[in-house]
PDB file of C-alpha atoms in Angstrom:
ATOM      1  CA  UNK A   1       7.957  -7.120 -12.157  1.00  0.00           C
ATOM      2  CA  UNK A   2      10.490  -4.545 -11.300  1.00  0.00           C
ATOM      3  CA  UNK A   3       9.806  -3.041 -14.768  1.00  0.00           C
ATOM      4  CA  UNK A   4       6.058  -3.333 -14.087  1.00  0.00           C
ATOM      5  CA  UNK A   5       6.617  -1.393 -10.920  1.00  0.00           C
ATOM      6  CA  UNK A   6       8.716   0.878 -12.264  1.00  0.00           C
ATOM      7  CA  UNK A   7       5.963   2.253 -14.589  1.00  0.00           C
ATOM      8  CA  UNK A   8       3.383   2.476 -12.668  1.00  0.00           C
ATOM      9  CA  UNK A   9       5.696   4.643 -10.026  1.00  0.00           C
ATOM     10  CA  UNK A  10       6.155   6.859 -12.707  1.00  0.00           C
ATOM     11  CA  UNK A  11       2.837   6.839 -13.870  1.00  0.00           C
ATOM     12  CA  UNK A  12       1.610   7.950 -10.155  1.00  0.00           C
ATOM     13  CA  UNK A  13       4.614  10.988 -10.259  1.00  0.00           C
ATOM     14  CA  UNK A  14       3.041  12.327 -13.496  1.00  0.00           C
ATOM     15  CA  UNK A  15      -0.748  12.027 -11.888  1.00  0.00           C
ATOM     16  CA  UNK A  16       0.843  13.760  -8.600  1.00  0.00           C
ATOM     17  CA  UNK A  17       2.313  16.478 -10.143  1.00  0.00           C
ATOM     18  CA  UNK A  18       0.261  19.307  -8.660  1.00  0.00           C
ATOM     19  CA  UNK A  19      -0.510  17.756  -5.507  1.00  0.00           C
ATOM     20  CA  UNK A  20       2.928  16.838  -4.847  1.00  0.00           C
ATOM     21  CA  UNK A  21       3.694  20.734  -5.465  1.00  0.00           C
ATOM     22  CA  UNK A  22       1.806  21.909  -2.604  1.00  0.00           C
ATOM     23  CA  UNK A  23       2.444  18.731  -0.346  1.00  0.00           C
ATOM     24  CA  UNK A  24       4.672  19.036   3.292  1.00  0.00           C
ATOM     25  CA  UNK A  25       6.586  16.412   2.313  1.00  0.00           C
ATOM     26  CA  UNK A  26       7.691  13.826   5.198  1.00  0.00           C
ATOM     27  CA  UNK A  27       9.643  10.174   5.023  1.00  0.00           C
ATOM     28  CA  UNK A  28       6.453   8.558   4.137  1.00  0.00           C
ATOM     29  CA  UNK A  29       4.017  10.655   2.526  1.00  0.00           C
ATOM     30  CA  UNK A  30       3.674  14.054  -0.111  1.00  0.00           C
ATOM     31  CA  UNK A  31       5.454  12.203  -3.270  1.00  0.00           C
ATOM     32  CA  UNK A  32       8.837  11.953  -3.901  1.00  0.00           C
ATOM     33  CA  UNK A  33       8.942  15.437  -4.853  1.00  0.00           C
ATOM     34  CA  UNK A  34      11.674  14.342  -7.762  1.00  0.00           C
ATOM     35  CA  UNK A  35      10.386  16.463 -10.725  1.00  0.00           C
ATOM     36  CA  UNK A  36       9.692  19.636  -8.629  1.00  0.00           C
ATOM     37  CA  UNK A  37      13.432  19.200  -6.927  1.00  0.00           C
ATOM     38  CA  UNK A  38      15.249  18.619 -10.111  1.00  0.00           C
ATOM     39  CA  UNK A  39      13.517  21.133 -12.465  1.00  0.00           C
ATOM     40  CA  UNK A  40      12.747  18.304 -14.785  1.00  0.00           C
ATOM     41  CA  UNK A  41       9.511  18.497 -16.807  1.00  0.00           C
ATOM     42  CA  UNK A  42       6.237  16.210 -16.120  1.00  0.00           C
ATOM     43  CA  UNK A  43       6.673  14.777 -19.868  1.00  0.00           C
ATOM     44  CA  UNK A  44       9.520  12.961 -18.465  1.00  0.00           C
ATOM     45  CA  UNK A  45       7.788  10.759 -15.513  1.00  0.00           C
ATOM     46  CA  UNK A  46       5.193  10.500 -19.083  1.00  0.00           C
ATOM     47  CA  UNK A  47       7.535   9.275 -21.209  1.00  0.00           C
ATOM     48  CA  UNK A  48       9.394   7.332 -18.214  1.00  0.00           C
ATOM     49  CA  UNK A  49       5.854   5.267 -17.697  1.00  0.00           C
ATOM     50  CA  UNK A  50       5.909   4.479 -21.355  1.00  0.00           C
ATOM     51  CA  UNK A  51       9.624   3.351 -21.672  1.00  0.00           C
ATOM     52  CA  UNK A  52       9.248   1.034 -18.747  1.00  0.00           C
ATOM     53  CA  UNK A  53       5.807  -0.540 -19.930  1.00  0.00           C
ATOM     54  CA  UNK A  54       8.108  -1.390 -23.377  1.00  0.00           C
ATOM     55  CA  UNK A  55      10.541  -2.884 -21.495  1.00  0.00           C
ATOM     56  CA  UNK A  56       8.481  -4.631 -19.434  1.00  0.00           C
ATOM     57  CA  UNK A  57       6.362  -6.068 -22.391  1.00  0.00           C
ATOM     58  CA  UNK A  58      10.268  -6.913 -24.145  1.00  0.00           C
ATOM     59  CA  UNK A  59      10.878  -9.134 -21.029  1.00  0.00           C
ATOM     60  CA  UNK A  60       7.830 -10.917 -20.745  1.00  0.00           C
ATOM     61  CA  UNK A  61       8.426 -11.563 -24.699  1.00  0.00           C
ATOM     62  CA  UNK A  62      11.962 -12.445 -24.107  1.00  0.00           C
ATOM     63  CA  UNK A  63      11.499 -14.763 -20.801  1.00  0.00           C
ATOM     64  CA  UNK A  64       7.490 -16.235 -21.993  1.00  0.00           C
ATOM     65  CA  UNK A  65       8.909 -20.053 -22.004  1.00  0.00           C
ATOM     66  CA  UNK A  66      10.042 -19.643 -18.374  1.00  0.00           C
ATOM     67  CA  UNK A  67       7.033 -17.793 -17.412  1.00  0.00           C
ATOM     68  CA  UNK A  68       3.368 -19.481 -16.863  1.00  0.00           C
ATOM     69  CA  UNK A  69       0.202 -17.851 -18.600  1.00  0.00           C
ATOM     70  CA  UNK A  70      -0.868 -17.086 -15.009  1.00  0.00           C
ATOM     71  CA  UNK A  71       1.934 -15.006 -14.244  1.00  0.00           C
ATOM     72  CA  UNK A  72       1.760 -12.831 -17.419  1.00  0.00           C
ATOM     73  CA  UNK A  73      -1.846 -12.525 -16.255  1.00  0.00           C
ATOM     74  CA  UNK A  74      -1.126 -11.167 -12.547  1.00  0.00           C
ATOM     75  CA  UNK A  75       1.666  -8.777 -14.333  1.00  0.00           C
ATOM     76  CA  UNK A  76      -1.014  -7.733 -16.339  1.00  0.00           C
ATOM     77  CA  UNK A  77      -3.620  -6.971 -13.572  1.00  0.00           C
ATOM     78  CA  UNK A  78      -0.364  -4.861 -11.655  1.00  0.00           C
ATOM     79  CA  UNK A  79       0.156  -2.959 -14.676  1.00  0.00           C
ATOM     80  CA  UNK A  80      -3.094  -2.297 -15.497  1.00  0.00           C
ATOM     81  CA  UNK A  81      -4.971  -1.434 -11.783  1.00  0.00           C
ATOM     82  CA  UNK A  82      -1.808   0.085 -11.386  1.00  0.00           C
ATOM     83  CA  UNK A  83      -1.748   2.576 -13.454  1.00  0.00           C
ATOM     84  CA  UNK A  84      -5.330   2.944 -12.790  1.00  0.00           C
ATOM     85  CA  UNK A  85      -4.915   3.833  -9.751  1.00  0.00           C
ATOM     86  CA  UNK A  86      -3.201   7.361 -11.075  1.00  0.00           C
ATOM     87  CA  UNK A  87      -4.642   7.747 -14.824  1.00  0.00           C
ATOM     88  CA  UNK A  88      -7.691   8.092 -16.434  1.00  0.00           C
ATOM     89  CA  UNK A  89     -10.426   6.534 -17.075  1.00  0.00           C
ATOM     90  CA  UNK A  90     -10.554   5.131 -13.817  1.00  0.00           C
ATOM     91  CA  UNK A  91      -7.480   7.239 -11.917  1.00  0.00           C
ATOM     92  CA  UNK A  92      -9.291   5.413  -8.484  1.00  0.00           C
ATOM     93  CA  UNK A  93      -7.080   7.741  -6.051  1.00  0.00           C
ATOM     94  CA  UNK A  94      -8.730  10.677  -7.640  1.00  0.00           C
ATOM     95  CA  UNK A  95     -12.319   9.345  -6.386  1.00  0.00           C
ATOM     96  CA  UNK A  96     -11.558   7.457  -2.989  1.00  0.00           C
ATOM     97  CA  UNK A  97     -10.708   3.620  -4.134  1.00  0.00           C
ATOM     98  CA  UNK A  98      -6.956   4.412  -4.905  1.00  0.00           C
ATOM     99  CA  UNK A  99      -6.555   3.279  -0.847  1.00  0.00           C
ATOM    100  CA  UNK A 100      -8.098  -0.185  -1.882  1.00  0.00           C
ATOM    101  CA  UNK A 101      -6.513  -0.615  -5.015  1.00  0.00           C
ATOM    102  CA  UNK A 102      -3.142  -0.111  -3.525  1.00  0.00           C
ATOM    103  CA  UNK A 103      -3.622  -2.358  -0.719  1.00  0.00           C
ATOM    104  CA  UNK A 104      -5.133  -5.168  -2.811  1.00  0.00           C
ATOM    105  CA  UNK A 105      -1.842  -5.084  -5.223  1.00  0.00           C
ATOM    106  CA  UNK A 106       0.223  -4.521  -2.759  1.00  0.00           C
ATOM    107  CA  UNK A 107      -1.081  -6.586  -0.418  1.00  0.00           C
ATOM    108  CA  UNK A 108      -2.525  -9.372  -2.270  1.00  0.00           C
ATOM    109  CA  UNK A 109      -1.808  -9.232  -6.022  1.00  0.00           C
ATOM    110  CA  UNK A 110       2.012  -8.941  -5.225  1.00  0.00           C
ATOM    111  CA  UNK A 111       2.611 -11.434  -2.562  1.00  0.00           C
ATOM    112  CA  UNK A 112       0.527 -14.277  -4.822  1.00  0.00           C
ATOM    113  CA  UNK A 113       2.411 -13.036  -7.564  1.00  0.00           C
ATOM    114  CA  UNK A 114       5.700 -14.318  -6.413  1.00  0.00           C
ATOM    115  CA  UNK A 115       3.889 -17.381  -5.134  1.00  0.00           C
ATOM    116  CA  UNK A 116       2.974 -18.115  -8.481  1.00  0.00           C
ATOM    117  CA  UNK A 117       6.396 -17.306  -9.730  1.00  0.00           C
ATOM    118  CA  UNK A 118       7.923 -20.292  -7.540  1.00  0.00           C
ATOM    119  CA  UNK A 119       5.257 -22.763  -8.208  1.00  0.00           C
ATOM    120  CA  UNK A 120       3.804 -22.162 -11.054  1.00  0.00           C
ATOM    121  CA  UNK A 121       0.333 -21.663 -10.150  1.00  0.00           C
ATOM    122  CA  UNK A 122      -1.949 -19.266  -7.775  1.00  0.00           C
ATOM    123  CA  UNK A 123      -3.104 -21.246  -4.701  1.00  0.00           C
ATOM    124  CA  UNK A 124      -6.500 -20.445  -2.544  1.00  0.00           C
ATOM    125  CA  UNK A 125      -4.139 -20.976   0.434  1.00  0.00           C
ATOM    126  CA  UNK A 126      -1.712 -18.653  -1.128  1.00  0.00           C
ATOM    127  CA  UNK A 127      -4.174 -15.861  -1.253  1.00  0.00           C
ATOM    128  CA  UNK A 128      -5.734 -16.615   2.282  1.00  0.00           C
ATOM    129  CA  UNK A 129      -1.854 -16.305   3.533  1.00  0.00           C
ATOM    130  CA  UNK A 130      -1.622 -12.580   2.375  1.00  0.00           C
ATOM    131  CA  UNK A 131      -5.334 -11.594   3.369  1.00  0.00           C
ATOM    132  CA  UNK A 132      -3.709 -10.201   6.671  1.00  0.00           C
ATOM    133  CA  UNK A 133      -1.093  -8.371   4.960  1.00  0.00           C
ATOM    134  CA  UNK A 134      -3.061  -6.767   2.327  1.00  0.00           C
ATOM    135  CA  UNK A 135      -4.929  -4.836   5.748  1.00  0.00           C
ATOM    136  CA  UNK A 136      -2.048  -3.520   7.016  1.00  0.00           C
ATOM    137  CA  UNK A 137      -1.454  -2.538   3.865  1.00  0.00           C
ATOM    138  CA  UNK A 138      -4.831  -0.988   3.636  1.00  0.00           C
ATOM    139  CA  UNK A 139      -4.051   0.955   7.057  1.00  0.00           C
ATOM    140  CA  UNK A 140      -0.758   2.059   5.757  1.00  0.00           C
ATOM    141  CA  UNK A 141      -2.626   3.976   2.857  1.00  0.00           C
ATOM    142  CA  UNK A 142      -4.782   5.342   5.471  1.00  0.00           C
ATOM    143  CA  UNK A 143      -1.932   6.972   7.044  1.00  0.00           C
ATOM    144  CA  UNK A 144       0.256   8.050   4.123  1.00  0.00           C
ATOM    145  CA  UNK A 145      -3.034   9.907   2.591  1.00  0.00           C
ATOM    146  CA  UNK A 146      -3.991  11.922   5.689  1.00  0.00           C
ATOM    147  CA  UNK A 147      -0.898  14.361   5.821  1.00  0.00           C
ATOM    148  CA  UNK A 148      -1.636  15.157   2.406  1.00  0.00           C
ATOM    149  CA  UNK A 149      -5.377  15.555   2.495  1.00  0.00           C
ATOM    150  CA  UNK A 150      -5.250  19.492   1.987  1.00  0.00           C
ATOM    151  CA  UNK A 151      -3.056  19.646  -1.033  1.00  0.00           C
ATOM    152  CA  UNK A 152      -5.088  16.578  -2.036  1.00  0.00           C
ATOM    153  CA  UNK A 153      -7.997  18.779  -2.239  1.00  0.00           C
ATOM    154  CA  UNK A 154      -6.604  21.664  -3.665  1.00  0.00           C
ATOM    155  CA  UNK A 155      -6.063  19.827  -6.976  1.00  0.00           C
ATOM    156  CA  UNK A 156      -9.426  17.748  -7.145  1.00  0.00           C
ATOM    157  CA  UNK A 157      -7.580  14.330  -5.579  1.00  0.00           C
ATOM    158  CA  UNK A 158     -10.327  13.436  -3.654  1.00  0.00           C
ATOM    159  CA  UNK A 159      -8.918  10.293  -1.440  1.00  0.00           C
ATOM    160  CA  UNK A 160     -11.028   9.052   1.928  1.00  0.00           C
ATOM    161  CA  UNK A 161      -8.559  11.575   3.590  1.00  0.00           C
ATOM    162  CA  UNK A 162     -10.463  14.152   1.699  1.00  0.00           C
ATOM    163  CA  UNK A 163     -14.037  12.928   1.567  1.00  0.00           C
ATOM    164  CA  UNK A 164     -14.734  11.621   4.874  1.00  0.00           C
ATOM    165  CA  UNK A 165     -14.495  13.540   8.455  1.00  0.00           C
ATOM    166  CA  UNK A 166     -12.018  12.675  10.872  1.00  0.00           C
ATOM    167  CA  UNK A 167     -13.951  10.929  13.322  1.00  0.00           C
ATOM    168  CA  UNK A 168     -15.503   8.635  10.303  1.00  0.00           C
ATOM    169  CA  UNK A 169     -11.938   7.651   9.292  1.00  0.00           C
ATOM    170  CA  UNK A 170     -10.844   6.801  12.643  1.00  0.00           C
ATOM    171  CA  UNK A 171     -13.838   4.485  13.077  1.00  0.00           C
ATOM    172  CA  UNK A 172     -12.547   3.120   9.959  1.00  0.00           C
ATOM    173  CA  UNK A 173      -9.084   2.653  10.896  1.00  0.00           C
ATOM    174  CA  UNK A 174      -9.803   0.924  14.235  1.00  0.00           C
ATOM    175  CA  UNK A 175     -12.398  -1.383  12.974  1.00  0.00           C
ATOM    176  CA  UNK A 176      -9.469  -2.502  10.137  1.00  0.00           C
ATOM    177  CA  UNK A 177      -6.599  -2.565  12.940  1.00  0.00           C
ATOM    178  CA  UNK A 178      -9.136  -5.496  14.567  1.00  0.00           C
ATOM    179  CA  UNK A 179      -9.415  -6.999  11.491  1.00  0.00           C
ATOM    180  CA  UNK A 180      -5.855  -6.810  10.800  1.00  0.00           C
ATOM    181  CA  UNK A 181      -5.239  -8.455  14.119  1.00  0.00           C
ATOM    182  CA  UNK A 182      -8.118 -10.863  14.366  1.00  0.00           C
ATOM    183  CA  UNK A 183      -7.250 -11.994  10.801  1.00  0.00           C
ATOM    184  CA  UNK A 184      -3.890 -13.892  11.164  1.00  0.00           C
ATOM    185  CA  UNK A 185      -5.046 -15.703  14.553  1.00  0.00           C
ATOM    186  CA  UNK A 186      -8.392 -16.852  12.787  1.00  0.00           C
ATOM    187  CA  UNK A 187      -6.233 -18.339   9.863  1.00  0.00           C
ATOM    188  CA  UNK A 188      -3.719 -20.015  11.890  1.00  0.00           C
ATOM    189  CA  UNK A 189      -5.461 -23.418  12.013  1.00  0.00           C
ATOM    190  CA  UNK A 190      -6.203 -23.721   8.728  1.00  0.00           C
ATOM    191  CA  UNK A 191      -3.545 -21.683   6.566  1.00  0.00           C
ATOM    192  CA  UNK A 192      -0.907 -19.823   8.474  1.00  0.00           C
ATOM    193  CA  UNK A 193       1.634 -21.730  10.158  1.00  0.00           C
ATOM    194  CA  UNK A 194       2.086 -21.376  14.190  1.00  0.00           C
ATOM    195  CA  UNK A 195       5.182 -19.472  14.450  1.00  0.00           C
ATOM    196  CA  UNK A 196       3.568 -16.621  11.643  1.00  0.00           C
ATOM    197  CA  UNK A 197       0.476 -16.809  13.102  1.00  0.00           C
ATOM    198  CA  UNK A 198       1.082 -16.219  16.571  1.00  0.00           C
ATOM    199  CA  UNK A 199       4.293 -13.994  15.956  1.00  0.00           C
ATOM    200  CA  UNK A 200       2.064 -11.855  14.144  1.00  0.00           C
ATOM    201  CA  UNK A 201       0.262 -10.847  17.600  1.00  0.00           C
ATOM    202  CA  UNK A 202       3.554  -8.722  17.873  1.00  0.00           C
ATOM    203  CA  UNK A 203       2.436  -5.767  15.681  1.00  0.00           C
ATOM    204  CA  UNK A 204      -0.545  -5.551  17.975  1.00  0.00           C
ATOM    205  CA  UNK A 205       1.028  -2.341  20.157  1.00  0.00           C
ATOM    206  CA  UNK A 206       1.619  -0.666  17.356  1.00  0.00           C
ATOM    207  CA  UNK A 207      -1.753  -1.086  15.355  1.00  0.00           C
ATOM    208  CA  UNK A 208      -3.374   0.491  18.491  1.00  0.00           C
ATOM    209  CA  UNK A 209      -0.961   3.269  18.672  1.00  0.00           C
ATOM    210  CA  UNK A 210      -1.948   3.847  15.108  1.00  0.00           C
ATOM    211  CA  UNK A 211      -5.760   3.723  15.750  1.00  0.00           C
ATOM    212  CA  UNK A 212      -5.166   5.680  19.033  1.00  0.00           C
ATOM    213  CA  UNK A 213      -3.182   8.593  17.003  1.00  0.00           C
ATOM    214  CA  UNK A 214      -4.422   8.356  13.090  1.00  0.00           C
ATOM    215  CA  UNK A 215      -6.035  11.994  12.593  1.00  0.00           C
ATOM    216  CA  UNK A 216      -4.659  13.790  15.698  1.00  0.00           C
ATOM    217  CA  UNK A 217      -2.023  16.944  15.446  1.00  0.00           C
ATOM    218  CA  UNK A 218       0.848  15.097  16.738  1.00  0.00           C
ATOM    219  CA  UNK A 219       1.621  11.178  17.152  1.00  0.00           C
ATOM    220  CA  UNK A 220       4.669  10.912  19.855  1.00  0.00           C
ATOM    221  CA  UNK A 221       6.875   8.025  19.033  1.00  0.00           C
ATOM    222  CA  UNK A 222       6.485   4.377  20.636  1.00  0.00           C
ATOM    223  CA  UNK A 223       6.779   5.239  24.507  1.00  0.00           C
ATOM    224  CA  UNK A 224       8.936   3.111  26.377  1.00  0.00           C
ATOM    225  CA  UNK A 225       5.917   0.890  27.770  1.00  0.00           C
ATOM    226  CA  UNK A 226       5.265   0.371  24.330  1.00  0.00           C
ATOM    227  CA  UNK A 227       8.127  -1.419  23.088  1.00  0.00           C
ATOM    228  CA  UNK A 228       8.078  -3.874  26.969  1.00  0.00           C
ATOM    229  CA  UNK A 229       4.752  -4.700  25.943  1.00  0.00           C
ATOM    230  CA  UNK A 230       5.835  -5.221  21.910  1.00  0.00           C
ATOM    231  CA  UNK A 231       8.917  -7.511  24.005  1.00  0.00           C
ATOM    232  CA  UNK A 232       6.424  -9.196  26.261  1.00  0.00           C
ATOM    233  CA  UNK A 233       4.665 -10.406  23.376  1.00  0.00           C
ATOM    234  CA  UNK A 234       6.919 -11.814  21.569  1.00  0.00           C
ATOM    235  CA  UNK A 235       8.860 -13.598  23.968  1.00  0.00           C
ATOM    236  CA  UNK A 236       5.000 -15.242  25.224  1.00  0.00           C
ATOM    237  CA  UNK A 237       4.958 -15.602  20.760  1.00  0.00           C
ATOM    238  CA  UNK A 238       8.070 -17.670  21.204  1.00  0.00           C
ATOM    239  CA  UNK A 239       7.062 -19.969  24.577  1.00  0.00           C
ATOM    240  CA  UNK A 240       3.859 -20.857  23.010  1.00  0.00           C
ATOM    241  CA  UNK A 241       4.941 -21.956  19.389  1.00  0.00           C
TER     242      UNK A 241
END
C-alpha cells in the first residue's frame, strides 16, 4: 500500500505541474510545490510513478501467499482510480469527478482495505462503517480545490471549484455536512458502535463552520464559543454512552 500510494502521489505531481506553478500555495492546498522548489524536472515525478508501481507489483509478487486475492484486487482498484484521477484517459480531476474519486478511495476503498488486510475478507458492515468517513472526505476535497480554482482554470483543470458558481457549491457543501452528520447517528443501531457513533456528533461545530465559511474571502479560526460547544458535546457524548 505505501508503494501504491506512493505512485499515485507522484503520478498527481506530474499531472499538477502547471497548475501547481501558478497555485498560492497554503498548508493544505496548491500541491506540494516540490519540483518547482527544487528545480527538478517533471520526468522525474514520471519516472518516480513508474519506479514505485514496479516496486509495488515486486511486493505483491514477493508477499502473494500472505496476501488474499481480494486484497491484490482493492490494491489494484487504488492504483488504478488512482492514477486516474491525474492521467489520461480518464484524468477525473481534469473534468469534475477527481473530488469523488478521491473521497471514495480515500474514504472507502482505503479504510476496507485494511479491513480486509486483518480479516481476510471485505465485509458489507465494513463498508457501511466508513460510509461516514468517505463524506468528510468528500467535503475535505471541496475545500482543498477552492483556493486553487483560478490556477485550476488557467491550465484546463476543470474541478467543481471551477465549473460550478459559488452559491451552487455551497448548497452542495451544506447538504453533504448533513449527510456527513446524519450518517453516523443513522448507522449506530445497526453498524457503528455507541461510543463512535455518538462521539462522532463532536465534529458537528466544525462541519457548520465549514458550510458557514466554504467560498467566502476569509474563514476566522474556531471562535472561542466554538470549541465550549465542541466541549459540551462531547462531555454529553461521554454521559450518554
Amino acid at each position: 500500500m505505501l508503494l501504491v500510494a506512493a505512485s499515485v502521489h507522484y503520478a498527481n505531481e506530474y499531472a499538477d505541474y502547471e497548475t501547481d506553478a501558478l497555485t498560492d500555495r497554503t498548508p493544505f492546498s496548491g500541491g506540494s510545490g516540490a519540483l518547482h522548489a527544487t528545480g527538478l524536472p517533471r520526468r522525474l515525478a514520471a519516472q518516480a510513478t513508474v519506479g514505485a508501481f514496479v516496486a509495488a507489483v515486486l511486493a505483491v509478487v514477493l508477499l502473494y501467499e500472505r496476501l488474499s486475492p481480494t486484497v491484490v484486487a482493492l490494491l489494484a482498484v487504488i492504483l488504478v482510480f488512482g492514477w486516474q484521477y491525474s492521467l489520461p484517459p480518464l484524468a477525473l480531476a481534469w473534468n469534475g469527478w477527481g473530488e469523488l474519486d478521491n473521497a471514495l478511495l480515500g474514504g472507502l476503498v482505503l479504510p476496507v482495505y485494511g479491513y480486509t488486510v486483518a480479516t481476510g475478507s471485505v465485509s458489507a458492515t465494513a463498508v457501511a462503517a466508513s460510509l461516514p468517513f468517505t463524506v468528510v472526505v468528500f467535503l475535505n476535497l471541496l475545500d482543498t480545490t477552492w483556493p486553487d480554482r483560478t490556477a485550476d482554470a488557467a491550465v484546463g483543470k476543470y474541478t467543481l471549484a471551477t465549473r460550478w458558481d459559488a452559491g451552487r457549491l455551497r448548497q452542495l457543501y451544506a447538504g453533504v455536512a448533513v449527510v456527513a452528520v446524519a450518517s453516523p447517528v443513522a448507522l449506530g443501531a445497526t453498524v457503528l458502535p455507541d461510543p463512535i457513533s455518538v462521539t462522532a456528533l463532536v465534529a458537528t461545530p466544525f462541519l457548520a463552520w465549514g458550510t458557514l465559511w466554504y467560498t467566502r474571502r476569509r474563514s476566522p479560526l474556531p471562535t472561542v464559543a466554538t470549541m465550549l460547544v465542541v466541549l459540551v458535546v462531547q462531555i454529553l457524548a461521554w454521559l450518554l454512552v
